[in-house]
Coordinates of C-alpha atoms in Angstrom, one line a residue:
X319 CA -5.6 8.7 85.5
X320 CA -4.4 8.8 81.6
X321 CA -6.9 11.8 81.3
X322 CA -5.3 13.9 84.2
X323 CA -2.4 12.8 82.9
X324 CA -2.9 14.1 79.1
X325 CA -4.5 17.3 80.3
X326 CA -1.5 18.1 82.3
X327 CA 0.4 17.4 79.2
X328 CA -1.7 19.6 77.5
X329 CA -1.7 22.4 79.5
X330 CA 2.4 22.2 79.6
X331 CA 2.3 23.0 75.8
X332 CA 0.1 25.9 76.1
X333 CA 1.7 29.0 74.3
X334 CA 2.0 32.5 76.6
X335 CA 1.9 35.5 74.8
X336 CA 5.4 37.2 74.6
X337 CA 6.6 39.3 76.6
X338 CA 9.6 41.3 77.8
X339 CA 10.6 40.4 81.3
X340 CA 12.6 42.7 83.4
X341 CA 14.2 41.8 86.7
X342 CA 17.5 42.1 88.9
X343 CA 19.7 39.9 90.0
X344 CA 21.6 39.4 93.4
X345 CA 23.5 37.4 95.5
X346 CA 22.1 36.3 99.2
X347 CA 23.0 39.6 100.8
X348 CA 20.9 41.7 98.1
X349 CA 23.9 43.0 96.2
X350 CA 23.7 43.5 92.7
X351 CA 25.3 40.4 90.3
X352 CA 26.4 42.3 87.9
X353 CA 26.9 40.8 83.9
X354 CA 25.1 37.8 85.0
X355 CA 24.4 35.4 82.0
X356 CA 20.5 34.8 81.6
X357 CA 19.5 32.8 78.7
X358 CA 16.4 30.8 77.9
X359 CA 16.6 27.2 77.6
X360 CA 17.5 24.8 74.3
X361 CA 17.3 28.2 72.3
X362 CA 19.3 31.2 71.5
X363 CA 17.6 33.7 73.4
X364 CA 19.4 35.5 75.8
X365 CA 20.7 38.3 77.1
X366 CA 23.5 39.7 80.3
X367 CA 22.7 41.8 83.2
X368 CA 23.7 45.5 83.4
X369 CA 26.5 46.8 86.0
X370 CA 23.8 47.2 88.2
X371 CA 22.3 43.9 88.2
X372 CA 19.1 44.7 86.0
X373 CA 18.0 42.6 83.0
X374 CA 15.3 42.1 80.3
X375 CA 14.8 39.3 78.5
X376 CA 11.8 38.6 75.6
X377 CA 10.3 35.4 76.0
X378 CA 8.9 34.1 72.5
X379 CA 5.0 33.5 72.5
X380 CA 6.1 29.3 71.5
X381 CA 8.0 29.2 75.1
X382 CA 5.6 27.0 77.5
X383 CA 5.3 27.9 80.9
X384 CA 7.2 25.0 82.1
X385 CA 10.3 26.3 79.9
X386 CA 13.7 27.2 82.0
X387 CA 15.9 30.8 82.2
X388 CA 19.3 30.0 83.6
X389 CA 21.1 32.3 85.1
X390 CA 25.2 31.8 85.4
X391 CA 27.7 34.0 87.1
X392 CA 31.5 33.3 88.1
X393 CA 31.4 32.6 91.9
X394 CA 28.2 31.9 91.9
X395 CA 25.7 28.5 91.7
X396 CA 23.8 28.7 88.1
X397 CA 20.5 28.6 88.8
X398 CA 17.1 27.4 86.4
X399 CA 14.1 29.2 87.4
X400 CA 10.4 28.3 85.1
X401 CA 9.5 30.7 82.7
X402 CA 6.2 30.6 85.1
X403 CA 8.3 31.3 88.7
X404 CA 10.2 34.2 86.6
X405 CA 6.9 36.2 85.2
X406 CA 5.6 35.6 89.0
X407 CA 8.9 36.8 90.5
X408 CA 11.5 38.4 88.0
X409 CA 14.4 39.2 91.2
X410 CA 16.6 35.9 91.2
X411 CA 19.2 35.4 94.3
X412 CA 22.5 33.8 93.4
X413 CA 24.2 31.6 96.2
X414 CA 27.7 31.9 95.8
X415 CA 30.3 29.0 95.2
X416 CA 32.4 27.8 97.8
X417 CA 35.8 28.4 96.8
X418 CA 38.4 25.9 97.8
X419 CA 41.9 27.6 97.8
X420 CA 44.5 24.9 96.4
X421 CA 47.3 25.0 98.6
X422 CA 50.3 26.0 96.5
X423 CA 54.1 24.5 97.2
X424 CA 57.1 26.0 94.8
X425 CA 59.4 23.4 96.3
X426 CA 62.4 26.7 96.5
X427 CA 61.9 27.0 92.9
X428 CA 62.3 30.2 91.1
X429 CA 59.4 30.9 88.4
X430 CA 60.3 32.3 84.8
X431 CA 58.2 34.4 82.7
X432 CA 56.9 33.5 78.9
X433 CA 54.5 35.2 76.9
X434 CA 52.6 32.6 75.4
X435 CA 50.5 33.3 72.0
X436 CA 50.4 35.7 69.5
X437 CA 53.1 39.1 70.6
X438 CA 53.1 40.5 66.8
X439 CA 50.8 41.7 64.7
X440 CA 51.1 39.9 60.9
X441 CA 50.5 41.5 57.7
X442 CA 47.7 39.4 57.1
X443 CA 44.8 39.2 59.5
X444 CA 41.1 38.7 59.2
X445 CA 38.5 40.6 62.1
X446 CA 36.6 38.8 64.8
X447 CA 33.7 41.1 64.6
X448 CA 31.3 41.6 67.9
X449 CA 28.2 42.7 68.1
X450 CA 26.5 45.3 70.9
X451 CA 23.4 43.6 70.4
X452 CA 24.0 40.2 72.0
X453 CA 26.3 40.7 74.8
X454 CA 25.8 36.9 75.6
X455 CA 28.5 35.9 72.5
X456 CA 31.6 34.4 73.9
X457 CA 34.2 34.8 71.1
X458 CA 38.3 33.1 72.5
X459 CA 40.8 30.6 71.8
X460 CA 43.2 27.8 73.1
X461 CA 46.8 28.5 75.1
X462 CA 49.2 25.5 75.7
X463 CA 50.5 25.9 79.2
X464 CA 52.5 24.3 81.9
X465 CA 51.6 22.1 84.7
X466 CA 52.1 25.1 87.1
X467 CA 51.0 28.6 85.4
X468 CA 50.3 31.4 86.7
X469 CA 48.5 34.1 84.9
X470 CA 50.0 38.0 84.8
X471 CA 48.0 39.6 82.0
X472 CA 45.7 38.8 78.6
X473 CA 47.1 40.7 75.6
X474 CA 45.0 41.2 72.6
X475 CA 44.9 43.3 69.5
X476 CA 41.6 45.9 68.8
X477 CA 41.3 46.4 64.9
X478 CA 42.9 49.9 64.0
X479 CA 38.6 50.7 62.1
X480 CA 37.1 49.8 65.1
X481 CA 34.7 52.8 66.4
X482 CA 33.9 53.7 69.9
X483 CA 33.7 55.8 72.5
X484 CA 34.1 53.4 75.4
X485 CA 33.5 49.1 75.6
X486 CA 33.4 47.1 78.6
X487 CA 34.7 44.0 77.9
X488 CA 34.4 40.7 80.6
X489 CA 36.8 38.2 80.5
X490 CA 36.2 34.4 80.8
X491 CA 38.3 31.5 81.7
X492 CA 37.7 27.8 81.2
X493 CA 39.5 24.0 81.0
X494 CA 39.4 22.7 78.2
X495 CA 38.8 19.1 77.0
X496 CA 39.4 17.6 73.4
X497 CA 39.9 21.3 72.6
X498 CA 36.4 22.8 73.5
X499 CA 35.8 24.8 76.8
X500 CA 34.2 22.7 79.7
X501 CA 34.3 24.2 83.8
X502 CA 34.8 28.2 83.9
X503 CA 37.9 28.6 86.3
X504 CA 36.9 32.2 87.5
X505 CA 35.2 32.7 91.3
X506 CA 34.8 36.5 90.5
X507 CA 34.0 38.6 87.1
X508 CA 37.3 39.9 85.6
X509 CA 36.3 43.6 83.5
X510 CA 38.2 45.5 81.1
X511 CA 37.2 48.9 80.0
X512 CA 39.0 50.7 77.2
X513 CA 38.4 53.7 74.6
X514 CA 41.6 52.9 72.6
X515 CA 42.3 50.5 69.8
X516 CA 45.3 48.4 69.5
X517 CA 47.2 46.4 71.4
X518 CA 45.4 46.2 75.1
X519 CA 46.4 44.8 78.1
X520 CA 44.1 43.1 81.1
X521 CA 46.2 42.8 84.4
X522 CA 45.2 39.6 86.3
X523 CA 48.2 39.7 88.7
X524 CA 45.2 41.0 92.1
X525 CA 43.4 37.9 90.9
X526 CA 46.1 34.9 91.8
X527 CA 44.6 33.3 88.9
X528 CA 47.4 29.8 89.5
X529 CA 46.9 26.9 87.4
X530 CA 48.6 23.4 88.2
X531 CA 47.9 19.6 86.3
X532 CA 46.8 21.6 83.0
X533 CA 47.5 21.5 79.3
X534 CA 45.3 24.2 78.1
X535 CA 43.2 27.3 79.2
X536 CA 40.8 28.4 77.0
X537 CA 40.2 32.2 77.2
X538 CA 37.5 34.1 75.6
X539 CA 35.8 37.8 75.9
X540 CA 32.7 38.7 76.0
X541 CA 31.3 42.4 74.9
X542 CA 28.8 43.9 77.6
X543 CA 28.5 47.5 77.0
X544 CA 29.4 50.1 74.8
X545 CA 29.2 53.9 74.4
X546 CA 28.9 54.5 70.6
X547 CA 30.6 57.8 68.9
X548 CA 28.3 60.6 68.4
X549 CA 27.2 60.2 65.0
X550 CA 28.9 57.0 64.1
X551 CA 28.0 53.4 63.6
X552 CA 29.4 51.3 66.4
X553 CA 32.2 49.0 65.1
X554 CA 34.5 46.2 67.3
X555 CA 36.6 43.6 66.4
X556 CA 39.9 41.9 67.3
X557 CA 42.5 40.9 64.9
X558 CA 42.5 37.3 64.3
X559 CA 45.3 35.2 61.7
X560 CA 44.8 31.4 60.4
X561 CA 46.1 28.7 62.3
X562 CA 46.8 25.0 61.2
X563 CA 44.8 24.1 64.4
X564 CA 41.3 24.2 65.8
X565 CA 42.0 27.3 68.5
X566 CA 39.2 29.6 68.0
X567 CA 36.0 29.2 69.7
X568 CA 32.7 31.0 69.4
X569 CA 29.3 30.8 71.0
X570 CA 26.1 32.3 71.3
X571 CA 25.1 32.0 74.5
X572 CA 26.2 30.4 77.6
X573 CA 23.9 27.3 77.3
X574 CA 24.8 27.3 73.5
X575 CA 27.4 24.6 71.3
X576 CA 30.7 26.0 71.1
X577 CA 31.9 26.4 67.5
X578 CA 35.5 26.0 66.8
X579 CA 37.8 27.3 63.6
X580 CA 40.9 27.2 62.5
X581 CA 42.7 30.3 63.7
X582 CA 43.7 32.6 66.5
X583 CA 43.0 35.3 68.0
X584 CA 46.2 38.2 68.0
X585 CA 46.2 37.8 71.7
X586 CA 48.7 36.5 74.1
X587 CA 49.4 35.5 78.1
X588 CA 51.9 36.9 80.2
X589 CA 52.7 34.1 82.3
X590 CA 54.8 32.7 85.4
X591 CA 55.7 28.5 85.2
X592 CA 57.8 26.0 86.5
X593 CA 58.8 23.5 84.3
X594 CA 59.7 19.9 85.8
X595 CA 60.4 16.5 84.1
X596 CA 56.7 16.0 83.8
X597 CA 55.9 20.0 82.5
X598 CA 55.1 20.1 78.7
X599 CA 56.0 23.6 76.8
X600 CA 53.8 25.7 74.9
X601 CA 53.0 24.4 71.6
X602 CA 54.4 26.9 68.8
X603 CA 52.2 28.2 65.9
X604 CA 53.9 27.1 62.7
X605 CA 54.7 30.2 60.8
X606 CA 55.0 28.2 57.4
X607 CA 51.2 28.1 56.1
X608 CA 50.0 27.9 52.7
X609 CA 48.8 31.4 51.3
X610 CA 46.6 30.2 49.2
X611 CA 44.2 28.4 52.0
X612 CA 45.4 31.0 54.3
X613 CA 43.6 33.4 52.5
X614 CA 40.7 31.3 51.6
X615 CA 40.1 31.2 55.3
X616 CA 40.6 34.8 55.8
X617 CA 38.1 35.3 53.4
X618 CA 35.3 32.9 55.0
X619 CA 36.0 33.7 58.2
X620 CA 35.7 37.6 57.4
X621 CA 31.8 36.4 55.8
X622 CA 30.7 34.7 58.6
X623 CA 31.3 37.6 60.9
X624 CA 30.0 39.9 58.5
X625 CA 26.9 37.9 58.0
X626 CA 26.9 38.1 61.9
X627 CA 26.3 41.6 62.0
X628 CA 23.3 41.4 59.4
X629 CA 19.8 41.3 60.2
X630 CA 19.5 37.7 58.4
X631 CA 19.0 35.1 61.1
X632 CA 17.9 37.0 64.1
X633 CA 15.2 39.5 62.6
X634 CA 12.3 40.2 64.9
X635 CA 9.8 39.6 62.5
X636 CA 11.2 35.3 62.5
X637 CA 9.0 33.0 63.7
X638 CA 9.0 29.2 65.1
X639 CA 7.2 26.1 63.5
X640 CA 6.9 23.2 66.1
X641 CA 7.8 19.9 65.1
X642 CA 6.9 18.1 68.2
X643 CA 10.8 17.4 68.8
X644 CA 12.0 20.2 67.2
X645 CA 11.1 24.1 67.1
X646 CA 12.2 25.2 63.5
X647 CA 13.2 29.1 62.8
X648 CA 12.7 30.6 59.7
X649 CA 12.2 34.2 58.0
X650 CA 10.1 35.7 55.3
X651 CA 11.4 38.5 53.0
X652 CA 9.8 40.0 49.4
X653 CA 6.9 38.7 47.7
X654 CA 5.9 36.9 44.7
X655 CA 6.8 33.3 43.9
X656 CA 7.7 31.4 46.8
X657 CA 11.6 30.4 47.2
X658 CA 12.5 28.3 50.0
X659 CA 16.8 28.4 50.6
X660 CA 18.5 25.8 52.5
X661 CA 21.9 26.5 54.3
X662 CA 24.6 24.4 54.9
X663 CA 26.4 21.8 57.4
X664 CA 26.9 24.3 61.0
X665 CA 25.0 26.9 59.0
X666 CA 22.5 29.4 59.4
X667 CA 20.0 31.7 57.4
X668 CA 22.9 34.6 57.9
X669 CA 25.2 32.6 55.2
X670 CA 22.3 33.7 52.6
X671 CA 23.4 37.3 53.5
X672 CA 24.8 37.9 50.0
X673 CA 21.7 36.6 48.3
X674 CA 18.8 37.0 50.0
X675 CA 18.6 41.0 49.6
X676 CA 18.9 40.6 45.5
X677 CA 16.3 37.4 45.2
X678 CA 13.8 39.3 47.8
X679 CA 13.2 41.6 45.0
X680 CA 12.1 39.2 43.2
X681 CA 10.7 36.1 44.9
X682 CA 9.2 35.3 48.2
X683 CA 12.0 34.6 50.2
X684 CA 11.6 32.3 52.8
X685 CA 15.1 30.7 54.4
X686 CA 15.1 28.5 57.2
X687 CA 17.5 26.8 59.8
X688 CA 17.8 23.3 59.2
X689 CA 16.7 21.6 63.1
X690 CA 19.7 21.8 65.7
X691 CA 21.6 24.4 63.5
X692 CA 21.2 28.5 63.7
X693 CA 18.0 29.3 66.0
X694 CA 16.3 25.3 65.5
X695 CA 16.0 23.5 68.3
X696 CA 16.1 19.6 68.2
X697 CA 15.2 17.0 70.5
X698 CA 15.8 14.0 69.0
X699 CA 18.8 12.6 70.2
X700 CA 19.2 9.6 67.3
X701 CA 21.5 10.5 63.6
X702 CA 20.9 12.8 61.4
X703 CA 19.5 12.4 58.1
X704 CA 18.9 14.3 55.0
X705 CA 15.6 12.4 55.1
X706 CA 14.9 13.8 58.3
X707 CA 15.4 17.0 56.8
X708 CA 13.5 16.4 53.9
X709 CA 10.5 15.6 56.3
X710 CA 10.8 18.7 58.5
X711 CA 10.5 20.5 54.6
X712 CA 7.6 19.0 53.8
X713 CA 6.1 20.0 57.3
X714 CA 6.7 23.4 57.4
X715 CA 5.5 24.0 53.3
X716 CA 2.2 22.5 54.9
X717 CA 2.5 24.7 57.9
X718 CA 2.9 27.8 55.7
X719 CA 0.2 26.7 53.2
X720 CA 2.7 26.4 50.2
X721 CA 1.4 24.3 47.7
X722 CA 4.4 25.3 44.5
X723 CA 7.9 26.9 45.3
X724 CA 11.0 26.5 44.4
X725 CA 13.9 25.6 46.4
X726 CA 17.7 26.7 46.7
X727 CA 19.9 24.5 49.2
X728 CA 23.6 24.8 49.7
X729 CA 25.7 22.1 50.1
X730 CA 23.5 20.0 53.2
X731 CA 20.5 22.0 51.8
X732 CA 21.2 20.9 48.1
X733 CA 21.0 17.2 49.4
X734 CA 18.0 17.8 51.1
X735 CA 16.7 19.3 47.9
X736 CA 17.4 17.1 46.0
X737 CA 15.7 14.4 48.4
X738 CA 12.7 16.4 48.8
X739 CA 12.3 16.8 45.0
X740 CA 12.6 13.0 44.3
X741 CA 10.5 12.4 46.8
X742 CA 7.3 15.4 46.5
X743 CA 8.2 16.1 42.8
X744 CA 5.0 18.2 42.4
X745 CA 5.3 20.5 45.2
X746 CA 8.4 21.6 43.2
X747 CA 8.7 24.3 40.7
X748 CA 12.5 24.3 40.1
X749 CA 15.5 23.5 42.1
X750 CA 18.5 25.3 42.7
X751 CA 21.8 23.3 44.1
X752 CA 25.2 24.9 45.2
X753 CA 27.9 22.4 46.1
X754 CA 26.1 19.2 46.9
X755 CA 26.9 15.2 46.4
X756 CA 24.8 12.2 46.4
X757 CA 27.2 10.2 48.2
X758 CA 30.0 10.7 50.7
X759 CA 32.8 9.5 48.0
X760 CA 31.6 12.7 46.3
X761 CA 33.9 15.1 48.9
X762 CA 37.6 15.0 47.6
X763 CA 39.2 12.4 49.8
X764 CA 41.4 14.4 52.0
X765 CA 38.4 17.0 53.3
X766 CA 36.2 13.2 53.6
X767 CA 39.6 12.1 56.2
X768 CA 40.0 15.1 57.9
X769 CA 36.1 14.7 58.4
X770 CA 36.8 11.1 59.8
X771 CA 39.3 12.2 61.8
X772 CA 37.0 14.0 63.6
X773 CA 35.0 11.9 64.4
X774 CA 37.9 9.6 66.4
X775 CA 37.5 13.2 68.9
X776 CA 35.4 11.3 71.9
X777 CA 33.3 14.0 72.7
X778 CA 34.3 17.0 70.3
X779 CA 31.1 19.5 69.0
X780 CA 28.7 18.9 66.6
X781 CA 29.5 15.3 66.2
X782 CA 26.3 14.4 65.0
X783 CA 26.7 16.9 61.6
X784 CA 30.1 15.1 61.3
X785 CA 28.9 12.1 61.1
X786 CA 26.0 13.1 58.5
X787 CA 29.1 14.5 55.7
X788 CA 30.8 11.1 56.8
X789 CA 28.4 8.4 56.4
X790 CA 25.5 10.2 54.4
X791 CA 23.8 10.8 51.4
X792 CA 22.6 7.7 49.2
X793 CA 21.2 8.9 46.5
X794 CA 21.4 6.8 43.3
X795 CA 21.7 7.4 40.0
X796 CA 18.2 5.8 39.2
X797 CA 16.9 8.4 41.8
X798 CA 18.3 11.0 40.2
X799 CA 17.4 10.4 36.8
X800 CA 13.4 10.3 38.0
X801 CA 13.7 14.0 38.5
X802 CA 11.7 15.6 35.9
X803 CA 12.3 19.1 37.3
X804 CA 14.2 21.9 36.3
X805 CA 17.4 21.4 38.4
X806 CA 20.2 24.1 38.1
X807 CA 23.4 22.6 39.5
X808 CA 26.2 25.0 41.1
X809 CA 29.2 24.6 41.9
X810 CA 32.9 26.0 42.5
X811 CA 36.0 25.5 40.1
X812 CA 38.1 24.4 43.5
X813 CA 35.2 23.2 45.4
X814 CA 35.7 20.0 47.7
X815 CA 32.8 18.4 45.8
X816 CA 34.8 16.8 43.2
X817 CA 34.0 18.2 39.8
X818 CA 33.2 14.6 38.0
X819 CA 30.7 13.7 41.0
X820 CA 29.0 17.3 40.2
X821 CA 28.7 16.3 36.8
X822 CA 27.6 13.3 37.3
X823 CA 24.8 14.8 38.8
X824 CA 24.0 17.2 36.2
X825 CA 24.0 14.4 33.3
X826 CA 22.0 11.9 35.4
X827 CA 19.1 14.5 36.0
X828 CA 17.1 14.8 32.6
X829 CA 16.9 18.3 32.9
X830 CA 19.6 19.8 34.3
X831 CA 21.6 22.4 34.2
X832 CA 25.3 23.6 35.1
X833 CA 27.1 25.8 36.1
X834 CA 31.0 25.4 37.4
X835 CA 32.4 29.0 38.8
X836 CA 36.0 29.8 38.2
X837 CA 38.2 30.9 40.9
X838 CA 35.7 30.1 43.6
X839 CA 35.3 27.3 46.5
X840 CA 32.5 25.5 48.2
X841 CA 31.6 29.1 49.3
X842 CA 30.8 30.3 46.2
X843 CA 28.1 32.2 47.4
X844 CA 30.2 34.4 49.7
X845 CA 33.1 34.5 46.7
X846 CA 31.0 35.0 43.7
X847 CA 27.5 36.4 45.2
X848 CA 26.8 38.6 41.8
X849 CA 27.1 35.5 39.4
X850 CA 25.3 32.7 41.7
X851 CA 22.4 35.7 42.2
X852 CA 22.0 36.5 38.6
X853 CA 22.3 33.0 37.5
X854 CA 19.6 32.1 40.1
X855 CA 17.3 34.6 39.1
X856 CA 17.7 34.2 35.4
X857 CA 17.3 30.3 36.2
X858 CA 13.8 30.9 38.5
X859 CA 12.5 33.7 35.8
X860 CA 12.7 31.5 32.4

């Protein structure tokens, strides 16, 4: 029996040779579901059916057979079909939702009308950028409402340098719990087509989309076709501005972790409410923010969705390592010397957008995601460690028969460096490390509280990376003066690593160097991308 049992087990992990698989989907009565989510399981592969139902969808050559598609659409029961039952049968019938009306009673009351959100446009903005490639990315934020809301219209602002000839946008609404989306509220797709920029206007009065025992709604579009310019390079975005809050929310896919940011979109609801003794108001948006992090934020958030739009992080050419519990994505760029790069806490390979294109010409590049961030899948379900990380290093140098390289990690990658050089010191040329601490009383104390603070959130997103910053590294000095490499230590004048702990770090290690870069934050490789690359390179090239 263990033999049949093994040999099942076996044939389970068998690889199947990618493919692209093209179907349609519809409901019971063979209509067409159109912009139907369908998204492979536990990774972020995905993709959205067309107006007229039709998909295609790649399917890696590491997916097993016994792998799940879902397939979500409002009004209608998700459904999880085997990567098996799919290449047998690629149509896939929807049921559709019974949808309980909720009796409504105004008591003789008169509703008023609010617009609740952003109505004007500030001086200061920063783009949420989209991209026509992945029409699965869910981009939104959080509205305050009353215990009885009804909905009239979603306002938003389309950035003046946007190009197009025509998008098709869908709209998606969810409750919210400890500020992240959880149920969608919508029986039916709600679609918005436009040519114009500017300020745009969705009419939801023919939906009757009535809300009562509420706080929040958490609203969110999704782009699902465009018609380009003739000649010009497709651009969309909306007009965002920083927020003291968490309000803006981002995901890949439907199946995928919602990100959150501080922030908001330029949007706003038209709305209808009663108000009783129990009704709660809005919550306003401070207008008195500090202009020196506002801009700090403008600036990150405007390199994250530019790094978005790269090829860094989804290139065809990536490939998967499997862990047994985890399925680790990395890519390969240049030749020469090998040089392994390490993001950050909720990073990916994209935030190496700004120096993987200079080091490429002259290294090997190869940048991974770190397990359960970017495109990594993880299955453990246990805490995180940098000596975790350290480990899946080690196994995918082995993997890729690399026997000397060096390494560059950025903040979580820098600990994990510097780990994986104590550790295998002779599989390690030279070390690079951007922003990085030894110990968790290395991050200035009011980021380390606002970290702690998240954590009291039952239930909030990425929890488990949280609690890693919080509780984790424990390097020692000892540990660190063991090193025998050449270590080149990085790190920005306002960073949240505290400057002494950086220094400590560069003293402790024999052979160390350092470099502090004025004017510049724990991003320093988005700020300052033409010092940290030319310091790298001259560093690696000695």
């Amino acid at each position: 029996m263990k033999i049949i049992l093994v040999l099942g087990a076996l044939l389970l992990s068998i690889s199947i040779y990618s493919q692209k698989i093209s179907g349609k989907v519809t409901d019971e009565s063979n209509q067409a579901i159109s912009y139907c989510s369908v998204s492979l399981e536990n990774v972020n592969i995905s993709t959205i059916t067309d107006s007229h139902g039709n998909y295609s969808i790649e399917i890696p050559e590491d997916a097993r057979k016994s792998d799940h598609l879902i397939f979500e659409s409002n009004g209608y029961d998700d459904k999880k079909v085997t990567v098996q039952a799919i290449i047998s049968d690629a149509h896939i019938k929807l049921s559709k939702k019974t949808n309980a009306i909720q009796e409504i009673n105004l008591t003789g009351k008169k509703p008023k009308n609010e617009a609740v959100g952003n109505t004007k446009r500030p001086m200061l903005t920063f783009s949420k950028m989209f991209d026509k490639n992945v029409p699965t990315i869910e981009q939104g934020q959080v509205f305050n409402i009353y215990r009885w809301t009804k909905l009239n219209s979603y306002n938003f602002y389309i950035i003046p340098s946007s190009k197009f000839k025509e998008i098709t946008l869908k709209l998606n609404i969810y409750s919210v719990k400890d500020n992240i989306p959880q149920e969608s509220l919508l029986y039916e797709n709600i679609i918005y087509k436009t040519g114009t920029t500017g300020w745009q206007t969705i009419d939801l009065q023919k939906y009757k989309l009535i809300y009562s025992d509420l706080d929040q709604l958490a609203i969110t579009l999704q782009l699902v076709e465009s018609v380009p310019q003739d000649n010009v390079d497709f651009v969309f975005g909306i007009s965002a501005k920083k927020t003291l809050s968490n309000d803006l929310l981002f995901r890949y896919q439907s199946q995928g972790k919602w990100e959150t940011g501080k922030g908001s979109f330029i949007s706003n609801i038209d709305i209808s409410y009663l108000k009783d003794k129990n009704g709660s108001a809005p919550k306003t948006i401070s207008k008195t923010e500090n202009s020196t992090e506002e801009q700090a934020l403008v600036d990150y958030y405007n390199n994250k969705e530019q790094a978005r739009k790269t090829i860094y992080g989804k290139n065809k050419s990536g490939k998967y390592i499997d862990l047994k519990n985890a399925k680790i994505y990395y890519e390969e760029y240049g030749s020469g010397e090998p040089l392994v790069m390490l993001h950050g806490n909720n990073g990916s390979i994209s935030d190496f957008y700004k120096q993987i294109p200079d080091l490429a010409k002259q290294f090997k590049v190869i940048a991974i995601d770190t397990r359960g961030q970017g495109r990594s899948t993880d299955l453990s379900t246990g805490d995180y460690m940098y000596e975790t990380f350290s480990d899946d290093l080690l196994a995918i140098t082995k993997e890729l028969n690399i026997s000397k390289f060096n390494i560059l990690g950025w903040s979580d990658g820098g600990i994990t460096g510097l780990l994986f050089t104590i550790n295998h010191p002779d599989l390690v040329n030279k070390l690079v490390v951007i922003g990085a601490n030894t110990n968790p009383e290395g991050i200035e104390p009011k980021t380390l509280d606002t970290f702690k603070k998240q954590l009291e959130i039952k239930d909030a997103p990425n929890q488990r990376l949280i609690k890693l910053m919080v509780q984790h590294p424990h390097i020692s000095t000892e540990q660190l003066k063991g090193i025998k490499n050449p270590v080149l230590i990085i790190a920005g004048s306002n960073d949240v690593i505290r400057e002494e702990h950086t220094k400590m770090i560069n003293s402790s290690i024999p052979n160390a160097q350092l470099l502090i870069v004025p004017d510049a934050s724990h991003y320093v490789p988005f700020e300052k991308p033409d010092a940290i690359n030319t310091s790298v390179i001259k560093f690696l090239k000695i």
